[in-house]
Amino acid sequence: MKTVTLPDGTELAAIGQGTWNMGDDESRRHDEIQALRTGIDQELQVIDTAEMYGNGRSERLVREAIANRRRNVLLVSKVLPSNASYDDVLAACDRSLERLGTDYLDLYLLHWRGRVPLAETVAAFEQLKGEGKIKRWGVSNFDTDDMEELWNVEDGQNCAINQVLYNLTARGIEYDLIPWQKEKGIPIMAYCPLAQGDRKEILHNAAVRELAKTYDVSVSQIALAWTIQSGHVISIPKAGQAPHVMENAEAANLVLNKEDLAKIDKEFPPPTSKVPLEIV
Ligand SMILES: NC(=O)c1ccc[n+]([C@@H]2O[C@H](COP(=O)([O-])OP(=O)(O)OC[C@H]3O[C@@H](n4cnc5c(N)ncnc54)[C@H](OP(=O)(O)O)[C@@H]3O)[C@@H](O)[C@H]2O)c1
């Protein structure tokens, strides 16, 4: 299985699990919990949630899914920018821990940049680390200039990951953000790796369909496998159904060769100049 290494040497499966919109619909709850448990059993360690998702409903559902499996999970949650001041980060983390039924997060991210100075949020993250409430911290939706600014803040270089939009139809980060992070040794966590609801462009693409046929896999598996080819990206597809999770886990073993990647580039060209980071 393809893996990615965090700055502290922790090695993780390059596919994890997202949970946005999970827990919102009671009739899907059972399937969603089963789906997440299937993923853990398939050794997809990363589970990504956020205080924002369903106002805590996603975190509560994750609590149920990881019960008795906590040690097999690398649990990620995110603090809202409106809670990014020093005291508010500490309080928000406690609330997330409570909802998740755990006494530590493996990774705590700033969901996106707001008005609070980065130095203040980083100081709170470092405090939480010192208290053992989080093992590491990172950011989300940071473009290259944001990362550079973070790098110059005290302890900013302790950032473990940047979670951003990345899929076949959104490749802008390949121009400057991925190279910058590669040089610094900070992996990318790719969100919406399956392009979420707006997947028609990928699903109906003849070249991608042809590749799927060649490898006897689904179009989604090609799209997902493509996101992790560099070895520097962990993808976190959200799948509310166990069969989808099984497919996604298998995509971590799918190796696309140079010719395959060239075919994909023809259909979904890489950026040739700076593209501002897209945010969902
Ligand atoms: N940091 C941020 O600002 C940010 C923003 C957006 C998302 N995220 C994170 O990234 C995660 C993933 O993004 P996303 O949920 O927006 O979109 P996504 O993972 O690109 O797409 C999710 C959709 O793909 C379907 N799917 C999953 N696996 C499939 C498969 N093998 N075959 C066919 N369909 C499949 C899911 O259906 P089923 O559910 O029916 O299986 C769901 O409808 C989120 O859940 C969240 O954790 C972070």
mmCIF file of C-alpha atoms and ligand atoms in Angstrom:
data_model
loop_
_atom_site.group_PDB
_atom_site.id
_atom_site.type_symbol
_atom_site.label_atom_id
_atom_site.label_comp_id
_atom_site.label_asym_id
_atom_site.label_seq_id
_atom_site.Cartn_x
_atom_site.Cartn_y
_atom_site.Cartn_z
ATOM 1 C CA MET A 1 0.000 0.000 0.000
ATOM 2 C CA LYS A 2 1.299 3.448 -0.908
ATOM 3 C CA THR A 3 2.308 5.450 2.162
ATOM 4 C CA VAL A 4 3.225 9.020 3.100
ATOM 5 C CA THR A 5 5.603 10.061 5.871
ATOM 6 C CA LEU A 6 4.847 12.933 8.236
ATOM 7 C CA PRO A 7 7.684 15.277 9.310
ATOM 8 C CA ASP A 8 8.074 13.334 12.591
ATOM 9 C CA GLY A 9 8.611 10.070 10.686
ATOM 10 C CA THR A 10 5.119 8.626 11.170
ATOM 11 C CA GLU A 11 4.205 6.555 8.123
ATOM 12 C CA LEU A 12 0.579 6.526 7.002
ATOM 13 C CA ALA A 13 -1.482 4.873 4.285
ATOM 14 C CA ALA A 14 -1.810 7.414 1.478
ATOM 15 C CA ILE A 15 -5.585 7.001 1.536
ATOM 16 C CA GLY A 16 -7.618 8.052 4.568
ATOM 17 C CA GLN A 17 -11.267 8.860 5.190
ATOM 18 C CA GLY A 18 -13.160 12.144 5.140
ATOM 19 C CA THR A 19 -16.372 12.684 7.114
ATOM 20 C CA TRP A 20 -17.931 15.923 5.857
ATOM 21 C CA ASN A 21 -21.763 15.545 5.839
ATOM 22 C CA MET A 22 -21.570 12.339 7.841
ATOM 23 C CA GLY A 23 -23.930 12.222 10.797
ATOM 24 C CA ASP A 24 -26.366 14.658 9.171
ATOM 25 C CA ASP A 25 -28.936 12.062 8.121
ATOM 26 C CA GLU A 26 -30.096 9.592 10.776
ATOM 27 C CA SER A 27 -31.169 7.058 8.124
ATOM 28 C CA ARG A 28 -27.552 6.841 6.853
ATOM 29 C CA ARG A 29 -25.890 6.715 10.275
ATOM 30 C CA HIS A 30 -25.499 2.961 10.501
ATOM 31 C CA ASP A 31 -23.949 2.678 7.026
ATOM 32 C CA GLU A 32 -21.609 5.598 7.668
ATOM 33 C CA ILE A 33 -20.307 4.055 10.899
ATOM 34 C CA GLN A 34 -19.871 0.715 9.160
ATOM 35 C CA ALA A 35 -18.059 2.449 6.305
ATOM 36 C CA LEU A 36 -15.580 4.154 8.650
ATOM 37 C CA ARG A 37 -14.981 0.897 10.545
ATOM 38 C CA THR A 38 -14.381 -0.906 7.259
ATOM 39 C CA GLY A 39 -11.756 1.695 6.413
ATOM 40 C CA ILE A 40 -10.001 1.273 9.772
ATOM 41 C CA ASP A 41 -10.005 -2.504 9.260
ATOM 42 C CA GLN A 42 -8.425 -1.895 5.834
ATOM 43 C CA GLU A 43 -5.669 0.050 7.637
ATOM 44 C CA LEU A 44 -6.691 3.466 6.390
ATOM 45 C CA GLN A 45 -5.451 5.212 9.533
ATOM 46 C CA VAL A 46 -6.463 8.811 8.848
ATOM 47 C CA ILE A 47 -9.992 9.908 9.762
ATOM 48 C CA ASP A 48 -10.632 13.580 9.076
ATOM 49 C CA THR A 49 -13.364 15.555 10.803
ATOM 50 C CA ALA A 50 -13.945 19.132 12.009
ATOM 51 C CA GLU A 51 -15.904 21.003 14.644
ATOM 52 C CA MET A 52 -17.705 22.694 11.750
ATOM 53 C CA TYR A 53 -19.067 19.513 10.151
ATOM 54 C CA GLY A 54 -22.746 19.329 11.073
ATOM 55 C CA ASN A 55 -22.007 21.510 14.115
ATOM 56 C CA GLY A 56 -20.234 18.620 15.825
ATOM 57 C CA ARG A 57 -22.440 15.826 14.416
ATOM 58 C CA SER A 58 -19.571 14.428 12.337
ATOM 59 C CA GLU A 59 -17.278 14.313 15.394
ATOM 60 C CA ARG A 60 -19.994 12.510 17.397
ATOM 61 C CA LEU A 61 -20.435 9.941 14.653
ATOM 62 C CA VAL A 62 -16.666 9.427 14.461
ATOM 63 C CA ARG A 63 -16.681 8.803 18.224
ATOM 64 C CA GLU A 64 -18.979 5.848 17.661
ATOM 65 C CA ALA A 65 -17.000 4.551 14.693
ATOM 66 C CA ILE A 66 -13.638 4.574 16.482
ATOM 67 C CA ALA A 67 -14.825 3.093 19.772
ATOM 68 C CA ASN A 68 -12.494 0.144 20.546
ATOM 69 C CA ARG A 69 -10.362 1.117 17.538
ATOM 70 C CA ARG A 70 -8.856 4.406 18.717
ATOM 71 C CA ARG A 71 -5.258 3.216 18.604
ATOM 72 C CA ASN A 72 -5.563 2.222 14.946
ATOM 73 C CA VAL A 73 -6.695 5.685 13.916
ATOM 74 C CA LEU A 74 -4.809 8.889 13.187
ATOM 75 C CA LEU A 75 -7.561 11.266 14.216
ATOM 76 C CA VAL A 76 -7.690 14.712 12.592
ATOM 77 C CA SER A 77 -10.006 17.561 13.580
ATOM 78 C CA LYS A 78 -10.090 21.244 12.725
ATOM 79 C CA VAL A 79 -10.710 24.477 14.556
ATOM 80 C CA LEU A 80 -12.729 27.221 12.877
ATOM 81 C CA PRO A 81 -10.979 30.534 12.180
ATOM 82 C CA SER A 82 -13.589 32.201 14.398
ATOM 83 C CA ASN A 83 -12.176 30.100 17.256
ATOM 84 C CA ALA A 84 -8.521 30.675 16.372
ATOM 85 C CA SER A 85 -7.555 33.052 19.189
ATOM 86 C CA TYR A 86 -5.360 31.579 21.933
ATOM 87 C CA ASP A 87 -8.080 30.951 24.524
ATOM 88 C CA ASP A 88 -10.693 29.934 21.981
ATOM 89 C CA VAL A 89 -8.432 27.290 20.403
ATOM 90 C CA LEU A 90 -7.895 25.704 23.827
ATOM 91 C CA ALA A 91 -11.651 25.684 24.509
ATOM 92 C CA ALA A 92 -12.567 24.442 21.017
ATOM 93 C CA CYS A 93 -10.095 21.582 21.337
ATOM 94 C CA ASP A 94 -11.644 20.503 24.638
ATOM 95 C CA ARG A 95 -15.093 20.486 23.018
ATOM 96 C CA SER A 96 -13.849 18.412 20.081
ATOM 97 C CA LEU A 97 -12.165 15.929 22.440
ATOM 98 C CA GLU A 98 -15.405 15.632 24.383
ATOM 99 C CA ARG A 99 -17.477 15.001 21.243
ATOM 100 C CA LEU A 100 -14.913 12.526 19.927
ATOM 101 C CA GLY A 101 -14.690 10.668 23.241
ATOM 102 C CA THR A 102 -10.908 10.746 23.299
ATOM 103 C CA ASP A 103 -8.246 12.529 25.312
ATOM 104 C CA TYR A 104 -6.009 13.429 22.382
ATOM 105 C CA LEU A 105 -6.113 14.354 18.708
ATOM 106 C CA ASP A 106 -3.347 13.075 16.466
ATOM 107 C CA LEU A 107 -3.547 16.172 14.306
ATOM 108 C CA TYR A 108 -5.333 19.492 14.851
ATOM 109 C CA LEU A 109 -5.722 21.857 11.918
ATOM 110 C CA LEU A 110 -6.673 25.497 11.478
ATOM 111 C CA HIS A 111 -9.580 25.042 9.018
ATOM 112 C CA TRP A 112 -8.752 28.172 7.034
ATOM 113 C CA ARG A 113 -7.137 31.535 7.697
ATOM 114 C CA GLY A 114 -9.134 34.184 9.465
ATOM 115 C CA ARG A 115 -8.267 37.439 11.197
ATOM 116 C CA VAL A 116 -6.370 36.048 14.183
ATOM 117 C CA PRO A 117 -2.590 36.421 13.769
ATOM 118 C CA LEU A 118 -0.986 33.075 12.916
ATOM 119 C CA ALA A 119 1.481 33.444 15.800
ATOM 120 C CA GLU A 120 -1.389 33.388 18.320
ATOM 121 C CA THR A 121 -2.988 30.243 16.900
ATOM 122 C CA VAL A 122 0.371 28.496 16.658
ATOM 123 C CA ALA A 123 1.111 29.375 20.300
ATOM 124 C CA ALA A 124 -2.187 27.716 21.296
ATOM 125 C CA PHE A 125 -1.390 24.629 19.217
ATOM 126 C CA GLU A 126 2.017 24.370 20.881
ATOM 127 C CA GLN A 127 0.373 24.729 24.307
ATOM 128 C CA LEU A 128 -2.047 21.876 23.460
ATOM 129 C CA LYS A 129 0.898 19.780 22.309
ATOM 130 C CA GLY A 130 2.655 20.419 25.611
ATOM 131 C CA GLU A 131 -0.475 19.323 27.487
ATOM 132 C CA GLY A 132 -0.688 16.122 25.428
ATOM 133 C CA LYS A 133 -4.119 17.045 24.022
ATOM 134 C CA ILE A 134 -2.805 17.032 20.459
ATOM 135 C CA LYS A 135 0.144 15.127 19.027
ATOM 136 C CA ARG A 136 0.784 17.540 16.137
ATOM 137 C CA TRP A 137 -0.849 20.444 14.355
ATOM 138 C CA GLY A 138 -1.220 21.727 10.841
ATOM 139 C CA VAL A 139 -3.219 24.019 8.604
ATOM 140 C CA SER A 140 -5.806 23.837 5.854
ATOM 141 C CA ASN A 141 -6.527 25.940 2.774
ATOM 142 C CA PHE A 142 -3.129 27.658 2.986
ATOM 143 C CA ASP A 143 -1.633 28.822 -0.303
ATOM 144 C CA THR A 144 2.126 29.167 -0.790
ATOM 145 C CA ASP A 145 2.281 32.752 0.515
ATOM 146 C CA ASP A 146 0.356 31.695 3.642
ATOM 147 C CA MET A 147 2.804 28.839 4.185
ATOM 148 C CA GLU A 148 5.744 31.203 3.790
ATOM 149 C CA GLU A 149 4.231 33.527 6.383
ATOM 150 C CA LEU A 150 3.622 30.603 8.727
ATOM 151 C CA TRP A 151 7.217 29.495 8.260
ATOM 152 C CA ASN A 152 8.428 32.796 9.667
ATOM 153 C CA VAL A 153 6.243 32.682 12.773
ATOM 154 C CA GLU A 154 7.739 31.323 16.014
ATOM 155 C CA ASP A 155 7.281 27.504 15.974
ATOM 156 C CA GLY A 156 5.570 27.803 12.574
ATOM 157 C CA GLN A 157 7.990 25.245 11.194
ATOM 158 C CA ASN A 158 6.372 22.610 13.413
ATOM 159 C CA CYS A 159 3.463 22.471 10.974
ATOM 160 C CA ALA A 160 2.862 18.812 10.074
ATOM 161 C CA ILE A 161 0.508 19.076 7.088
ATOM 162 C CA ASN A 162 -1.531 21.400 4.865
ATOM 163 C CA GLN A 163 -4.969 20.118 3.829
ATOM 164 C CA VAL A 164 -6.100 21.550 0.486
ATOM 165 C CA LEU A 165 -8.357 20.891 -2.491
ATOM 166 C CA TYR A 166 -6.700 18.557 -4.994
ATOM 167 C CA ASN A 167 -8.154 16.382 -7.700
ATOM 168 C CA LEU A 168 -7.938 15.885 -11.469
ATOM 169 C CA THR A 169 -9.989 19.013 -12.108
ATOM 170 C CA ALA A 170 -8.110 21.144 -9.540
ATOM 171 C CA ARG A 171 -4.354 20.789 -10.114
ATOM 172 C CA GLY A 172 -3.227 24.366 -9.420
ATOM 173 C CA ILE A 173 -1.164 23.405 -6.348
ATOM 174 C CA GLU A 174 1.238 21.416 -8.536
ATOM 175 C CA TYR A 175 2.706 24.695 -9.797
ATOM 176 C CA ASP A 176 4.126 26.048 -6.552
ATOM 177 C CA LEU A 177 2.525 24.718 -3.356
ATOM 178 C CA ILE A 178 3.439 21.048 -3.761
ATOM 179 C CA PRO A 179 7.081 21.860 -4.709
ATOM 180 C CA TRP A 180 7.352 24.294 -1.774
ATOM 181 C CA GLN A 181 5.989 21.747 0.707
ATOM 182 C CA LYS A 182 8.067 18.958 -0.768
ATOM 183 C CA GLU A 183 11.200 20.987 -0.178
ATOM 184 C CA LYS A 184 10.182 21.585 3.437
ATOM 185 C CA GLY A 185 9.100 17.971 3.983
ATOM 186 C CA ILE A 186 5.452 18.784 4.765
ATOM 187 C CA PRO A 187 2.942 16.485 3.058
ATOM 188 C CA ILE A 188 -0.294 17.626 1.434
ATOM 189 C CA MET A 189 -3.624 16.207 2.594
ATOM 190 C CA ALA A 190 -5.914 16.256 -0.450
ATOM 191 C CA TYR A 191 -9.576 17.025 0.140
ATOM 192 C CA CYS A 192 -12.372 16.383 -2.380
ATOM 193 C CA PRO A 193 -10.008 13.969 -4.178
ATOM 194 C CA LEU A 194 -13.042 12.616 -6.063
ATOM 195 C CA ALA A 195 -14.203 16.130 -6.928
ATOM 196 C CA GLN A 196 -17.192 15.624 -4.597
ATOM 197 C CA GLY A 197 -20.590 16.202 -6.201
ATOM 198 C CA ASP A 198 -19.215 17.729 -9.374
ATOM 199 C CA ARG A 199 -17.644 14.572 -10.726
ATOM 200 C CA LYS A 200 -19.162 14.412 -14.193
ATOM 201 C CA GLU A 201 -16.047 15.719 -15.880
ATOM 202 C CA ILE A 202 -14.019 12.828 -14.471
ATOM 203 C CA LEU A 203 -16.713 10.151 -14.691
ATOM 204 C CA HIS A 204 -17.391 10.820 -18.363
ATOM 205 C CA ASN A 205 -13.813 11.315 -19.488
ATOM 206 C CA ALA A 206 -12.969 8.782 -22.182
ATOM 207 C CA ALA A 207 -9.255 8.507 -21.318
ATOM 208 C CA VAL A 208 -9.934 7.915 -17.620
ATOM 209 C CA ARG A 209 -12.628 5.376 -18.480
ATOM 210 C CA GLU A 210 -10.195 3.609 -20.773
ATOM 211 C CA LEU A 211 -7.563 3.436 -18.017
ATOM 212 C CA ALA A 212 -10.179 2.084 -15.601
ATOM 213 C CA LYS A 213 -10.995 -0.631 -18.126
ATOM 214 C CA THR A 214 -7.324 -1.484 -18.630
ATOM 215 C CA TYR A 215 -6.729 -1.967 -14.920
ATOM 216 C CA ASP A 216 -10.165 -3.460 -14.285
ATOM 217 C CA VAL A 217 -10.940 -0.829 -11.665
ATOM 218 C CA SER A 218 -13.490 1.977 -11.341
ATOM 219 C CA VAL A 219 -13.067 5.521 -12.631
ATOM 220 C CA SER A 220 -13.056 6.700 -9.004
ATOM 221 C CA GLN A 221 -10.126 4.414 -8.245
ATOM 222 C CA ILE A 222 -8.139 5.891 -11.125
ATOM 223 C CA ALA A 223 -8.941 9.423 -9.965
ATOM 224 C CA LEU A 224 -7.945 8.582 -6.401
ATOM 225 C CA ALA A 225 -4.795 6.650 -7.287
ATOM 226 C CA TRP A 226 -3.723 9.593 -9.433
ATOM 227 C CA THR A 227 -3.824 11.991 -6.432
ATOM 228 C CA ILE A 228 -1.296 9.942 -4.445
ATOM 229 C CA GLN A 229 1.232 9.088 -7.178
ATOM 230 C CA SER A 230 3.827 11.635 -6.010
ATOM 231 C CA GLY A 231 4.256 9.980 -2.604
ATOM 232 C CA HIS A 232 3.726 13.374 -1.025
ATOM 233 C CA VAL A 233 -0.076 13.416 -0.839
ATOM 234 C CA ILE A 234 -2.551 11.692 1.486
ATOM 235 C CA SER A 235 -6.062 11.656 0.019
ATOM 236 C CA ILE A 236 -9.123 11.646 2.243
ATOM 237 C CA PRO A 237 -12.162 10.635 0.170
ATOM 238 C CA LYS A 238 -15.466 10.595 1.998
ATOM 239 C CA ALA A 239 -17.372 7.363 1.477
ATOM 240 C CA GLY A 240 -20.580 6.643 3.330
ATOM 241 C CA GLN A 241 -20.870 3.101 2.028
ATOM 242 C CA ALA A 242 -18.542 0.206 2.862
ATOM 243 C CA PRO A 243 -18.182 -0.965 -0.787
ATOM 244 C CA HIS A 244 -16.916 2.494 -1.724
ATOM 245 C CA VAL A 245 -14.406 2.362 1.141
ATOM 246 C CA MET A 246 -13.158 -1.037 -0.050
ATOM 247 C CA GLU A 247 -12.648 0.418 -3.538
ATOM 248 C CA ASN A 248 -10.847 3.439 -2.162
ATOM 249 C CA ALA A 249 -8.534 1.305 -0.033
ATOM 250 C CA GLU A 250 -7.632 -0.770 -3.087
ATOM 251 C CA ALA A 251 -6.730 2.424 -4.956
ATOM 252 C CA ALA A 252 -3.768 2.801 -2.590
ATOM 253 C CA ASN A 253 -2.207 -0.211 -4.322
ATOM 254 C CA LEU A 254 -2.823 0.977 -7.862
ATOM 255 C CA VAL A 255 0.332 2.213 -9.613
ATOM 256 C CA LEU A 256 -0.111 4.345 -12.724
ATOM 257 C CA ASN A 257 2.825 4.293 -15.137
ATOM 258 C CA LYS A 258 4.358 7.185 -17.082
ATOM 259 C CA GLU A 259 2.193 6.555 -20.133
ATOM 260 C CA ASP A 260 -0.960 6.503 -18.009
ATOM 261 C CA LEU A 261 0.019 9.784 -16.362
ATOM 262 C CA ALA A 262 0.752 11.346 -19.759
ATOM 263 C CA LYS A 263 -2.719 10.350 -20.989
ATOM 264 C CA ILE A 264 -4.249 11.953 -17.920
ATOM 265 C CA ASP A 265 -2.165 15.127 -18.394
ATOM 266 C CA LYS A 266 -3.562 15.471 -21.894
ATOM 267 C CA GLU A 267 -7.123 15.483 -20.571
ATOM 268 C CA PHE A 268 -6.514 17.358 -17.329
ATOM 269 C CA PRO A 269 -3.438 19.522 -18.013
ATOM 270 C CA PRO A 270 -1.092 20.474 -15.166
ATOM 271 C CA PRO A 271 -0.816 24.221 -14.430
ATOM 272 C CA THR A 272 1.746 26.253 -16.369
ATOM 273 C CA SER A 273 1.514 29.340 -14.176
ATOM 274 C CA LYS A 274 0.379 30.311 -10.688
ATOM 275 C CA VAL A 275 -3.245 29.429 -9.933
ATOM 276 C CA PRO A 276 -4.649 30.882 -6.691
ATOM 277 C CA LEU A 277 -5.647 28.113 -4.303
ATOM 278 C CA GLU A 278 -9.253 27.052 -4.753
ATOM 279 C CA ILE A 279 -11.310 26.595 -1.607
ATOM 280 C CA VAL A 280 -14.519 24.583 -1.275
HETATM 281 N N1 LIG B 1 -10.345 21.422 4.786
HETATM 282 C C1 LIG B 1 -11.389 21.739 4.065
HETATM 283 O O1 LIG B 1 -11.719 22.921 3.876
HETATM 284 C C2 LIG B 1 -12.200 20.645 3.438
HETATM 285 C C3 LIG B 1 -13.141 20.944 2.443
HETATM 286 C C4 LIG B 1 -13.851 19.889 1.862
HETATM 287 C C5 LIG B 1 -13.627 18.585 2.300
HETATM 288 N N2 LIG B 1 -12.737 18.318 3.304
HETATM 289 C C6 LIG B 1 -12.481 16.938 3.791
HETATM 290 O O2 LIG B 1 -12.218 16.101 2.673
HETATM 291 C C7 LIG B 1 -13.137 15.017 2.657
HETATM 292 C C8 LIG B 1 -13.404 14.561 1.227
HETATM 293 O O3 LIG B 1 -14.011 15.564 0.462
HETATM 294 P P1 LIG B 1 -15.564 15.522 0.058
HETATM 295 O O4 LIG B 1 -16.288 14.686 1.041
HETATM 296 O O5 LIG B 1 -16.005 16.909 -0.102
HETATM 297 O O6 LIG B 1 -15.572 14.912 -1.399
HETATM 298 P P2 LIG B 1 -14.987 13.585 -2.111
HETATM 299 O O7 LIG B 1 -14.330 12.691 -1.152
HETATM 300 O O8 LIG B 1 -14.222 14.066 -3.291
HETATM 301 O O9 LIG B 1 -16.328 12.933 -2.674
HETATM 302 C C9 LIG B 1 -17.279 12.351 -1.838
HETATM 303 C C10 LIG B 1 -18.325 11.706 -2.727
HETATM 304 O O10 LIG B 1 -17.714 10.627 -3.460
HETATM 305 C C11 LIG B 1 -18.466 9.437 -3.292
HETATM 306 N N3 LIG B 1 -17.526 8.296 -3.288
HETATM 307 C C12 LIG B 1 -16.571 7.980 -2.392
HETATM 308 N N4 LIG B 1 -15.893 6.879 -2.762
HETATM 309 C C13 LIG B 1 -16.455 6.472 -3.939
HETATM 310 C C14 LIG B 1 -16.215 5.396 -4.816
HETATM 311 N N5 LIG B 1 -15.238 4.509 -4.591
HETATM 312 N N6 LIG B 1 -16.983 5.294 -5.933
HETATM 313 C C15 LIG B 1 -17.970 6.183 -6.191
HETATM 314 N N7 LIG B 1 -18.235 7.228 -5.407
HETATM 315 C C16 LIG B 1 -17.492 7.380 -4.263
HETATM 316 C C17 LIG B 1 -19.164 9.585 -1.962
HETATM 317 O O11 LIG B 1 -20.333 8.795 -1.969
HETATM 318 P P3 LIG B 1 -20.836 7.927 -0.716
HETATM 319 O O12 LIG B 1 -20.742 8.799 0.484
HETATM 320 O O13 LIG B 1 -22.210 7.542 -1.096
HETATM 321 O O14 LIG B 1 -19.921 6.726 -0.583
HETATM 322 C C18 LIG B 1 -19.462 11.084 -1.941
HETATM 323 O O15 LIG B 1 -20.644 11.359 -2.657
HETATM 324 C C19 LIG B 1 -14.367 15.589 3.392
HETATM 325 O O16 LIG B 1 -15.262 14.576 3.788
HETATM 326 C C20 LIG B 1 -13.687 16.315 4.508
HETATM 327 O O17 LIG B 1 -13.269 15.410 5.512
HETATM 328 C C21 LIG B 1 -11.995 19.331 3.854
#
